[in-house]
Amino acid sequence: MPDPKPAPDTARNVAATTLAHQELGGEVRVAGEGSPAEWVRLVDSCDLPTRWGAFRLHGFVDLRNGQEHVALALGDLAGSGPVLARVHSECLTGDAFGSRRCDCGAQLEAAMERIAAEGRGVILYMRQEGRGIGLLNKIRAYHLQDDGADTVQANQALGFAPDLRSYELVAPMLARLGVQAVRLMTNNPRKVDALQAAGVPVAERLPIRVGRNPANQGYLDTKRSKLGHLLDPDAG
Ligand SMILES: Nc1nc2c(ncn2[C@@H]2O[C@H](COP(=O)(O)OP(=O)(O)OP(=O)(O)O)[C@@H](O)[C@H]2O)c(=O)[nH]1
Ligand SMILES: [Zn+2]
């Protein structure tokens, strides 16, 4: 069941451009106030039949800033045993447009396929586009990469750290779905550490090495050498 809706208020009568604004009403919280469990609200859920299986889609809002995140779930998540899981960072270009600059789209598809095959699992689709710098800055970073920078140098040239993502909402989102521990599909050991630090028990890390192609060879090599991803340099 979704969390209770806030009582109707004037937010419904003013120009609310997104559901998040309606849900938020006047209660945008100041960053840092309260705990992560208080920052996130499950707004509603629906069936989502997909190419891979019949998922449930759960929509969350971050009450601090109105940002919307979703979870794609399959099977009994509250049952015993760690849940097959992926914490996927939004990549419009890879996930929706089939970009070959990265491996994101292939990883998302592989995760959905594995979850469907196992009959149980969850993907948290976190709207942290471009490792947290946003879509337009990612386009700027890609432009710099077109001119020779690597993915880390491009972020730095724009004044950003190489990775601005945070995982503090993952624990309360999973808790809200009944997940107590995960088997995490990722090549990024820093993501495992970040989740554990945020209170998510990671029982196992499962590699998800898919989507290597001639156009993302250099990108993946930089992720391995500069960002610590566990990727096989010789993989085809
Ligand atoms: N700033 C920036 N972000 C990128 C670039 N390429 C992909 N991304 C973003 O990187 C995020 C995915 O992170 P990755 O570093 O590919 O992988 P990860 O999530 O750390 O690790 P895995 O779990 O193994 O996929 C998505 O939000 C993409 O939009 C890039 O060149 N620059
Ligand atoms: Zn990508």
PDB file of C-alpha atoms and ligand atoms in Angstrom:
ATOM      1  CA  MET A   1       0.000   0.000   0.000  1.00  0.00           C
ATOM      2  CA  PRO A   2       1.292   3.496  -0.771  1.00  0.00           C
ATOM      3  CA  ASP A   3       2.062   5.818   2.097  1.00  0.00           C
ATOM      4  CA  PRO A   4      -0.941   7.907   3.118  1.00  0.00           C
ATOM      5  CA  LYS A   5      -1.540  10.888   0.898  1.00  0.00           C
ATOM      6  CA  PRO A   6      -1.154  14.243   2.570  1.00  0.00           C
ATOM      7  CA  ALA A   7      -4.468  15.958   3.288  1.00  0.00           C
ATOM      8  CA  PRO A   8      -5.776  17.974   0.327  1.00  0.00           C
ATOM      9  CA  ASP A   9      -4.376  21.454   0.481  1.00  0.00           C
ATOM     10  CA  THR A  10      -3.926  24.523  -1.591  1.00  0.00           C
ATOM     11  CA  ALA A  11      -1.108  22.857  -3.509  1.00  0.00           C
ATOM     12  CA  ARG A  12      -3.826  21.279  -5.662  1.00  0.00           C
ATOM     13  CA  ASN A  13      -5.081  24.682  -6.644  1.00  0.00           C
ATOM     14  CA  VAL A  14      -1.819  26.272  -7.560  1.00  0.00           C
ATOM     15  CA  ALA A  15       0.154  25.571 -10.683  1.00  0.00           C
ATOM     16  CA  ALA A  16       1.789  22.281  -9.794  1.00  0.00           C
ATOM     17  CA  THR A  17       3.885  21.082 -12.674  1.00  0.00           C
ATOM     18  CA  THR A  18       4.638  17.629 -11.350  1.00  0.00           C
ATOM     19  CA  LEU A  19       3.042  15.068  -9.126  1.00  0.00           C
ATOM     20  CA  ALA A  20       5.954  15.566  -6.804  1.00  0.00           C
ATOM     21  CA  HIS A  21       5.013  19.174  -6.263  1.00  0.00           C
ATOM     22  CA  GLN A  22       1.425  18.146  -5.539  1.00  0.00           C
ATOM     23  CA  GLU A  23       2.557  15.480  -3.128  1.00  0.00           C
ATOM     24  CA  LEU A  24       4.955  17.835  -1.463  1.00  0.00           C
ATOM     25  CA  GLY A  25       2.537  20.662  -0.945  1.00  0.00           C
ATOM     26  CA  GLY A  26       4.354  23.006   1.371  1.00  0.00           C
ATOM     27  CA  GLU A  27       6.423  20.387   3.083  1.00  0.00           C
ATOM     28  CA  VAL A  28       9.739  20.539   1.272  1.00  0.00           C
ATOM     29  CA  ARG A  29      12.286  19.708   3.917  1.00  0.00           C
ATOM     30  CA  VAL A  30      15.599  21.364   4.452  1.00  0.00           C
ATOM     31  CA  ALA A  31      18.446  19.107   3.409  1.00  0.00           C
ATOM     32  CA  GLY A  32      19.923  17.359   6.422  1.00  0.00           C
ATOM     33  CA  GLU A  33      16.784  17.644   8.535  1.00  0.00           C
ATOM     34  CA  GLY A  34      15.435  14.333   9.820  1.00  0.00           C
ATOM     35  CA  SER A  35      16.619  10.893   8.721  1.00  0.00           C
ATOM     36  CA  PRO A  36      16.658   9.207   5.293  1.00  0.00           C
ATOM     37  CA  ALA A  37      13.554   7.205   6.266  1.00  0.00           C
ATOM     38  CA  GLU A  38      11.681  10.487   6.646  1.00  0.00           C
ATOM     39  CA  TRP A  39      12.975  11.934   3.383  1.00  0.00           C
ATOM     40  CA  VAL A  40      11.369   9.395   1.068  1.00  0.00           C
ATOM     41  CA  ARG A  41       7.696   8.610   0.470  1.00  0.00           C
ATOM     42  CA  LEU A  42       6.153   5.785  -1.534  1.00  0.00           C
ATOM     43  CA  VAL A  43       3.555   7.608  -3.618  1.00  0.00           C
ATOM     44  CA  ASP A  44       1.874   4.765  -5.499  1.00  0.00           C
ATOM     45  CA  SER A  45       2.438   1.452  -7.316  1.00  0.00           C
ATOM     46  CA  CYS A  46       1.164  -0.224 -10.452  1.00  0.00           C
ATOM     47  CA  ASP A  47       1.624  -3.303 -12.611  1.00  0.00           C
ATOM     48  CA  LEU A  48       4.291  -3.013 -15.298  1.00  0.00           C
ATOM     49  CA  PRO A  49       4.248  -5.858 -17.808  1.00  0.00           C
ATOM     50  CA  THR A  50       7.575  -5.831 -19.648  1.00  0.00           C
ATOM     51  CA  ARG A  51       9.445  -7.798 -22.308  1.00  0.00           C
ATOM     52  CA  TRP A  52      11.055  -9.758 -19.488  1.00  0.00           C
ATOM     53  CA  GLY A  53       8.142 -10.315 -17.140  1.00  0.00           C
ATOM     54  CA  ALA A  54       5.343  -8.800 -15.092  1.00  0.00           C
ATOM     55  CA  PHE A  55       6.985  -6.302 -12.744  1.00  0.00           C
ATOM     56  CA  ARG A  56       5.449  -3.950 -10.192  1.00  0.00           C
ATOM     57  CA  LEU A  57       6.491  -0.313 -10.491  1.00  0.00           C
ATOM     58  CA  HIS A  58       6.749   1.655  -7.245  1.00  0.00           C
ATOM     59  CA  GLY A  59       7.054   5.440  -7.399  1.00  0.00           C
ATOM     60  CA  PHE A  60       8.910   7.320  -4.668  1.00  0.00           C
ATOM     61  CA  VAL A  61       9.486  10.995  -4.035  1.00  0.00           C
ATOM     62  CA  ASP A  62      12.372  12.603  -2.165  1.00  0.00           C
ATOM     63  CA  LEU A  63      10.613  15.097   0.076  1.00  0.00           C
ATOM     64  CA  ARG A  64      13.708  17.273   0.312  1.00  0.00           C
ATOM     65  CA  ASN A  65      13.707  18.287  -3.325  1.00  0.00           C
ATOM     66  CA  GLY A  66      10.791  16.659  -5.171  1.00  0.00           C
ATOM     67  CA  GLN A  67      13.050  14.293  -7.067  1.00  0.00           C
ATOM     68  CA  GLU A  68      11.257  11.161  -8.303  1.00  0.00           C
ATOM     69  CA  HIS A  69      12.760   7.660  -8.148  1.00  0.00           C
ATOM     70  CA  VAL A  70      11.254   4.281  -9.004  1.00  0.00           C
ATOM     71  CA  ALA A  71      11.647   0.654  -8.030  1.00  0.00           C
ATOM     72  CA  LEU A  72      10.891  -2.208 -10.409  1.00  0.00           C
ATOM     73  CA  ALA A  73      10.019  -5.268  -8.389  1.00  0.00           C
ATOM     74  CA  LEU A  74       9.202  -8.877  -9.095  1.00  0.00           C
ATOM     75  CA  GLY A  75       8.163 -11.633  -6.699  1.00  0.00           C
ATOM     76  CA  ASP A  76       7.996 -11.784  -2.937  1.00  0.00           C
ATOM     77  CA  LEU A  77      10.624  -9.300  -1.755  1.00  0.00           C
ATOM     78  CA  ALA A  78       9.737  -9.675   1.919  1.00  0.00           C
ATOM     79  CA  GLY A  79      10.319 -13.422   1.901  1.00  0.00           C
ATOM     80  CA  SER A  80      13.423 -14.952   3.406  1.00  0.00           C
ATOM     81  CA  GLY A  81      16.833 -14.761   1.732  1.00  0.00           C
ATOM     82  CA  PRO A  82      18.715 -11.814   0.222  1.00  0.00           C
ATOM     83  CA  VAL A  83      16.989 -10.308  -2.805  1.00  0.00           C
ATOM     84  CA  LEU A  84      18.626 -10.111  -6.239  1.00  0.00           C
ATOM     85  CA  ALA A  85      18.963  -6.362  -6.733  1.00  0.00           C
ATOM     86  CA  ARG A  86      20.422  -3.603  -8.859  1.00  0.00           C
ATOM     87  CA  VAL A  87      20.796   0.040  -7.931  1.00  0.00           C
ATOM     88  CA  HIS A  88      20.827   1.605 -11.381  1.00  0.00           C
ATOM     89  CA  SER A  89      21.721   5.239 -11.988  1.00  0.00           C
ATOM     90  CA  GLU A  90      19.667   7.003 -14.626  1.00  0.00           C
ATOM     91  CA  CYS A  91      21.295   7.192 -18.040  1.00  0.00           C
ATOM     92  CA  LEU A  92      18.806   8.535 -20.563  1.00  0.00           C
ATOM     93  CA  THR A  93      21.224   8.115 -23.433  1.00  0.00           C
ATOM     94  CA  GLY A  94      22.071   4.496 -22.644  1.00  0.00           C
ATOM     95  CA  ASP A  95      18.821   3.286 -21.104  1.00  0.00           C
ATOM     96  CA  ALA A  96      16.394   4.835 -23.598  1.00  0.00           C
ATOM     97  CA  PHE A  97      18.365   5.730 -26.739  1.00  0.00           C
ATOM     98  CA  GLY A  98      20.613   2.686 -26.983  1.00  0.00           C
ATOM     99  CA  SER A  99      23.804   4.762 -26.743  1.00  0.00           C
ATOM    100  CA  ARG A 100      26.962   2.775 -27.233  1.00  0.00           C
ATOM    101  CA  ARG A 101      29.080   5.311 -25.319  1.00  0.00           C
ATOM    102  CA  CYS A 102      28.419   3.409 -22.087  1.00  0.00           C
ATOM    103  CA  ASP A 103      27.207   0.033 -20.784  1.00  0.00           C
ATOM    104  CA  CYS A 104      24.113   1.246 -18.900  1.00  0.00           C
ATOM    105  CA  GLY A 105      21.364   0.080 -21.248  1.00  0.00           C
ATOM    106  CA  ALA A 106      22.799  -3.414 -21.541  1.00  0.00           C
ATOM    107  CA  GLN A 107      23.195  -3.602 -17.745  1.00  0.00           C
ATOM    108  CA  LEU A 108      19.591  -2.540 -17.152  1.00  0.00           C
ATOM    109  CA  GLU A 109      18.288  -5.129 -19.607  1.00  0.00           C
ATOM    110  CA  ALA A 110      20.520  -7.850 -18.167  1.00  0.00           C
ATOM    111  CA  ALA A 111      19.316  -7.041 -14.663  1.00  0.00           C
ATOM    112  CA  MET A 112      15.666  -7.247 -15.684  1.00  0.00           C
ATOM    113  CA  GLU A 113      16.312 -10.500 -17.498  1.00  0.00           C
ATOM    114  CA  ARG A 114      18.118 -12.058 -14.496  1.00  0.00           C
ATOM    115  CA  ILE A 115      15.396 -10.982 -12.100  1.00  0.00           C
ATOM    116  CA  ALA A 116      12.690 -12.374 -14.363  1.00  0.00           C
ATOM    117  CA  ALA A 117      14.598 -15.662 -14.713  1.00  0.00           C
ATOM    118  CA  GLU A 118      14.934 -15.925 -10.937  1.00  0.00           C
ATOM    119  CA  GLY A 119      11.327 -14.848 -10.380  1.00  0.00           C
ATOM    120  CA  ARG A 120      12.310 -12.441  -7.606  1.00  0.00           C
ATOM    121  CA  GLY A 121      14.263  -9.227  -7.425  1.00  0.00           C
ATOM    122  CA  VAL A 122      14.268  -5.458  -7.522  1.00  0.00           C
ATOM    123  CA  ILE A 123      15.839  -2.620  -9.489  1.00  0.00           C
ATOM    124  CA  LEU A 124      16.051   0.777  -7.840  1.00  0.00           C
ATOM    125  CA  TYR A 125      16.177   3.254 -10.705  1.00  0.00           C
ATOM    126  CA  MET A 126      17.759   6.305  -9.128  1.00  0.00           C
ATOM    127  CA  ARG A 127      17.452   9.587 -11.014  1.00  0.00           C
ATOM    128  CA  GLN A 128      21.100  10.480 -10.599  1.00  0.00           C
ATOM    129  CA  GLU A 129      21.751  11.123 -14.275  1.00  0.00           C
ATOM    130  CA  GLY A 130      25.369  11.502 -15.296  1.00  0.00           C
ATOM    131  CA  ARG A 131      26.662  10.211 -11.937  1.00  0.00           C
ATOM    132  CA  GLY A 132      24.775  13.060 -10.342  1.00  0.00           C
ATOM    133  CA  ILE A 133      25.763  15.999 -12.583  1.00  0.00           C
ATOM    134  CA  GLY A 134      22.510  15.916 -14.582  1.00  0.00           C
ATOM    135  CA  LEU A 135      21.719  15.351 -18.243  1.00  0.00           C
ATOM    136  CA  LEU A 136      22.843  18.693 -19.634  1.00  0.00           C
ATOM    137  CA  ASN A 137      26.154  18.593 -17.805  1.00  0.00           C
ATOM    138  CA  LYS A 138      26.613  15.021 -19.046  1.00  0.00           C
ATOM    139  CA  ILE A 139      26.195  16.328 -22.594  1.00  0.00           C
ATOM    140  CA  ARG A 140      28.863  18.915 -21.798  1.00  0.00           C
ATOM    141  CA  ALA A 141      31.071  16.124 -20.449  1.00  0.00           C
ATOM    142  CA  TYR A 142      30.481  14.036 -23.582  1.00  0.00           C
ATOM    143  CA  HIS A 143      31.440  17.046 -25.713  1.00  0.00           C
ATOM    144  CA  LEU A 144      34.727  17.281 -23.814  1.00  0.00           C
ATOM    145  CA  GLN A 145      35.190  13.543 -24.327  1.00  0.00           C
ATOM    146  CA  ASP A 146      34.568  13.998 -28.061  1.00  0.00           C
ATOM    147  CA  ASP A 147      37.547  16.352 -27.911  1.00  0.00           C
ATOM    148  CA  GLY A 148      39.789  13.842 -26.120  1.00  0.00           C
ATOM    149  CA  ALA A 149      39.095  14.002 -22.367  1.00  0.00           C
ATOM    150  CA  ASP A 150      38.263  10.822 -20.484  1.00  0.00           C
ATOM    151  CA  THR A 151      35.126  10.508 -18.339  1.00  0.00           C
ATOM    152  CA  VAL A 152      36.933  11.600 -15.141  1.00  0.00           C
ATOM    153  CA  GLN A 153      38.861  14.483 -16.732  1.00  0.00           C
ATOM    154  CA  ALA A 154      35.649  15.777 -18.335  1.00  0.00           C
ATOM    155  CA  ASN A 155      33.823  15.914 -14.996  1.00  0.00           C
ATOM    156  CA  GLN A 156      36.780  17.672 -13.405  1.00  0.00           C
ATOM    157  CA  ALA A 157      37.071  20.185 -16.246  1.00  0.00           C
ATOM    158  CA  LEU A 158      33.443  21.112 -15.543  1.00  0.00           C
ATOM    159  CA  GLY A 159      34.216  21.598 -11.849  1.00  0.00           C
ATOM    160  CA  PHE A 160      32.626  18.370 -10.607  1.00  0.00           C
ATOM    161  CA  ALA A 161      34.016  15.437  -8.659  1.00  0.00           C
ATOM    162  CA  PRO A 162      34.184  12.271 -10.768  1.00  0.00           C
ATOM    163  CA  ASP A 163      31.137  10.795  -9.010  1.00  0.00           C
ATOM    164  CA  LEU A 164      28.520  12.887  -7.174  1.00  0.00           C
ATOM    165  CA  ARG A 165      26.010  10.141  -6.463  1.00  0.00           C
ATOM    166  CA  SER A 166      24.645   9.408  -3.017  1.00  0.00           C
ATOM    167  CA  TYR A 167      22.883   6.257  -1.873  1.00  0.00           C
ATOM    168  CA  GLU A 168      21.174   7.424   1.292  1.00  0.00           C
ATOM    169  CA  LEU A 169      17.651   6.796  -0.041  1.00  0.00           C
ATOM    170  CA  VAL A 170      18.358   3.193  -1.014  1.00  0.00           C
ATOM    171  CA  ALA A 171      17.944   1.749   2.490  1.00  0.00           C
ATOM    172  CA  PRO A 172      14.560   3.351   3.217  1.00  0.00           C
ATOM    173  CA  MET A 173      13.259   2.529  -0.286  1.00  0.00           C
ATOM    174  CA  LEU A 174      14.232  -1.119   0.104  1.00  0.00           C
ATOM    175  CA  ALA A 175      12.852  -1.231   3.640  1.00  0.00           C
ATOM    176  CA  ARG A 176       9.544   0.128   2.371  1.00  0.00           C
ATOM    177  CA  LEU A 177       9.419  -2.822  -0.076  1.00  0.00           C
ATOM    178  CA  GLY A 178      10.249  -5.346   2.642  1.00  0.00           C
ATOM    179  CA  VAL A 179      13.795  -6.073   1.426  1.00  0.00           C
ATOM    180  CA  GLN A 180      16.168  -6.890   4.252  1.00  0.00           C
ATOM    181  CA  ALA A 181      19.373  -7.794   2.376  1.00  0.00           C
ATOM    182  CA  VAL A 182      20.507  -7.863  -1.245  1.00  0.00           C
ATOM    183  CA  ARG A 183      22.621  -9.774  -3.715  1.00  0.00           C
ATOM    184  CA  LEU A 184      23.809  -6.750  -5.657  1.00  0.00           C
ATOM    185  CA  MET A 185      24.418  -6.773  -9.407  1.00  0.00           C
ATOM    186  CA  THR A 186      27.282  -4.317  -9.923  1.00  0.00           C
ATOM    187  CA  ASN A 187      30.900  -4.058 -11.011  1.00  0.00           C
ATOM    188  CA  ASN A 188      31.477  -1.108  -8.698  1.00  0.00           C
ATOM    189  CA  PRO A 189      32.935  -2.015  -5.293  1.00  0.00           C
ATOM    190  CA  ARG A 190      32.439   1.587  -4.127  1.00  0.00           C
ATOM    191  CA  LYS A 191      28.707   1.126  -4.678  1.00  0.00           C
ATOM    192  CA  VAL A 192      28.773  -1.951  -2.427  1.00  0.00           C
ATOM    193  CA  ASP A 193      30.610   0.022   0.263  1.00  0.00           C
ATOM    194  CA  ALA A 194      28.253   2.977  -0.088  1.00  0.00           C
ATOM    195  CA  LEU A 195      25.183   0.764   0.286  1.00  0.00           C
ATOM    196  CA  GLN A 196      26.603  -1.008   3.317  1.00  0.00           C
ATOM    197  CA  ALA A 197      27.437   2.367   4.844  1.00  0.00           C
ATOM    198  CA  ALA A 198      23.868   3.484   4.157  1.00  0.00           C
ATOM    199  CA  GLY A 199      22.559   0.481   6.083  1.00  0.00           C
ATOM    200  CA  VAL A 200      21.840  -1.996   3.286  1.00  0.00           C
ATOM    201  CA  PRO A 201      23.297  -5.458   3.991  1.00  0.00           C
ATOM    202  CA  VAL A 202      24.969  -6.706   0.778  1.00  0.00           C
ATOM    203  CA  ALA A 203      25.180 -10.489   1.091  1.00  0.00           C
ATOM    204  CA  GLU A 204      26.922 -10.904  -2.266  1.00  0.00           C
ATOM    205  CA  ARG A 205      28.205  -8.882  -5.238  1.00  0.00           C
ATOM    206  CA  LEU A 206      27.275 -10.276  -8.639  1.00  0.00           C
ATOM    207  CA  PRO A 207      29.260  -8.936 -11.619  1.00  0.00           C
ATOM    208  CA  ILE A 208      27.210  -7.496 -14.474  1.00  0.00           C
ATOM    209  CA  ARG A 209      29.725  -7.236 -17.309  1.00  0.00           C
ATOM    210  CA  VAL A 210      27.678  -6.694 -20.444  1.00  0.00           C
ATOM    211  CA  GLY A 211      27.498  -4.171 -23.228  1.00  0.00           C
ATOM    212  CA  ARG A 212      31.181  -3.747 -24.092  1.00  0.00           C
ATOM    213  CA  ASN A 213      31.519  -2.515 -27.675  1.00  0.00           C
ATOM    214  CA  PRO A 214      34.103  -0.671 -29.785  1.00  0.00           C
ATOM    215  CA  ALA A 215      32.592   2.730 -28.924  1.00  0.00           C
ATOM    216  CA  ASN A 216      32.802   2.288 -25.132  1.00  0.00           C
ATOM    217  CA  GLN A 217      36.142   0.441 -24.901  1.00  0.00           C
ATOM    218  CA  GLY A 218      38.045   3.497 -23.665  1.00  0.00           C
ATOM    219  CA  TYR A 219      35.228   4.547 -21.365  1.00  0.00           C
ATOM    220  CA  LEU A 220      35.158   1.140 -19.656  1.00  0.00           C
ATOM    221  CA  ASP A 221      38.951   1.047 -19.416  1.00  0.00           C
ATOM    222  CA  THR A 222      38.880   4.422 -17.620  1.00  0.00           C
ATOM    223  CA  LYS A 223      36.192   3.170 -15.240  1.00  0.00           C
ATOM    224  CA  ARG A 224      38.473   0.251 -14.408  1.00  0.00           C
ATOM    225  CA  SER A 225      41.704   2.228 -14.061  1.00  0.00           C
ATOM    226  CA  LYS A 226      40.407   5.460 -12.459  1.00  0.00           C
ATOM    227  CA  LEU A 227      37.089   4.602 -10.786  1.00  0.00           C
ATOM    228  CA  GLY A 228      37.892   1.116  -9.495  1.00  0.00           C
ATOM    229  CA  HIS A 229      35.268  -0.852 -11.407  1.00  0.00           C
ATOM    230  CA  LEU A 230      35.913  -4.581 -11.542  1.00  0.00           C
ATOM    231  CA  LEU A 231      35.940  -5.020 -15.297  1.00  0.00           C
ATOM    232  CA  ASP A 232      37.940  -7.488 -17.315  1.00  0.00           C
ATOM    233  CA  PRO A 233      40.247  -5.515 -19.649  1.00  0.00           C
ATOM    234  CA  ASP A 234      40.307  -8.422 -22.085  1.00  0.00           C
ATOM    235  CA  ALA A 235      36.570  -8.987 -22.255  1.00  0.00           C
ATOM    236  CA  GLY A 236      35.241  -9.055 -25.779  1.00  0.00           C
TER     237      GLY A 236
HETATM  238  N1  LIG B   1      29.378  12.396 -15.759  1.00  0.00           N
HETATM  239  C1  LIG B   1      29.320  11.330 -16.550  1.00  0.00           C
HETATM  240  N2  LIG B   1      28.406  10.387 -16.270  1.00  0.00           N
HETATM  241  C2  LIG B   1      28.371   9.318 -17.056  1.00  0.00           C
HETATM  242  C3  LIG B   1      29.215   9.136 -18.154  1.00  0.00           C
HETATM  243  N3  LIG B   1      28.905   7.966 -18.746  1.00  0.00           N
HETATM  244  C4  LIG B   1      27.905   7.435 -18.023  1.00  0.00           C
HETATM  245  N4  LIG B   1      27.562   8.242 -17.006  1.00  0.00           N
HETATM  246  C5  LIG B   1      26.574   8.047 -15.954  1.00  0.00           C
HETATM  247  O1  LIG B   1      27.093   7.074 -15.076  1.00  0.00           O
HETATM  248  C6  LIG B   1      26.031   6.467 -14.371  1.00  0.00           C
HETATM  249  C7  LIG B   1      26.302   4.979 -14.350  1.00  0.00           C
HETATM  250  O2  LIG B   1      27.461   4.794 -13.603  1.00  0.00           O
HETATM  251  P1  LIG B   1      28.624   3.852 -14.038  1.00  0.00           P
HETATM  252  O3  LIG B   1      29.901   4.477 -13.561  1.00  0.00           O
HETATM  253  O4  LIG B   1      28.513   3.506 -15.505  1.00  0.00           O
HETATM  254  O5  LIG B   1      28.388   2.503 -13.289  1.00  0.00           O
HETATM  255  P2  LIG B   1      28.061   2.276 -11.756  1.00  0.00           P
HETATM  256  O6  LIG B   1      26.601   2.530 -11.539  1.00  0.00           O
HETATM  257  O7  LIG B   1      29.021   3.032 -10.881  1.00  0.00           O
HETATM  258  O8  LIG B   1      28.452   0.750 -11.595  1.00  0.00           O
HETATM  259  P3  LIG B   1      27.682  -0.538 -12.109  1.00  0.00           P
HETATM  260  O9  LIG B   1      26.727  -0.893 -10.985  1.00  0.00           O
HETATM  261  O10 LIG B   1      28.724  -1.554 -12.318  1.00  0.00           O
HETATM  262  O11 LIG B   1      26.957  -0.158 -13.367  1.00  0.00           O
HETATM  263  C8  LIG B   1      24.767   6.888 -15.071  1.00  0.00           C
HETATM  264  O12 LIG B   1      24.130   7.890 -14.280  1.00  0.00           O
HETATM  265  C9  LIG B   1      25.262   7.488 -16.375  1.00  0.00           C
HETATM  266  O13 LIG B   1      24.418   8.517 -16.855  1.00  0.00           O
HETATM  267  C10 LIG B   1      30.169  10.140 -18.430  1.00  0.00           C
HETATM  268  O14 LIG B   1      30.994  10.053 -19.342  1.00  0.00           O
HETATM  269  N5  LIG B   1      30.181  11.222 -17.609  1.00  0.00           N
HETATM  270 ZN    ZN B   2      25.185   5.208 -19.541  1.00  0.00          ZN
END
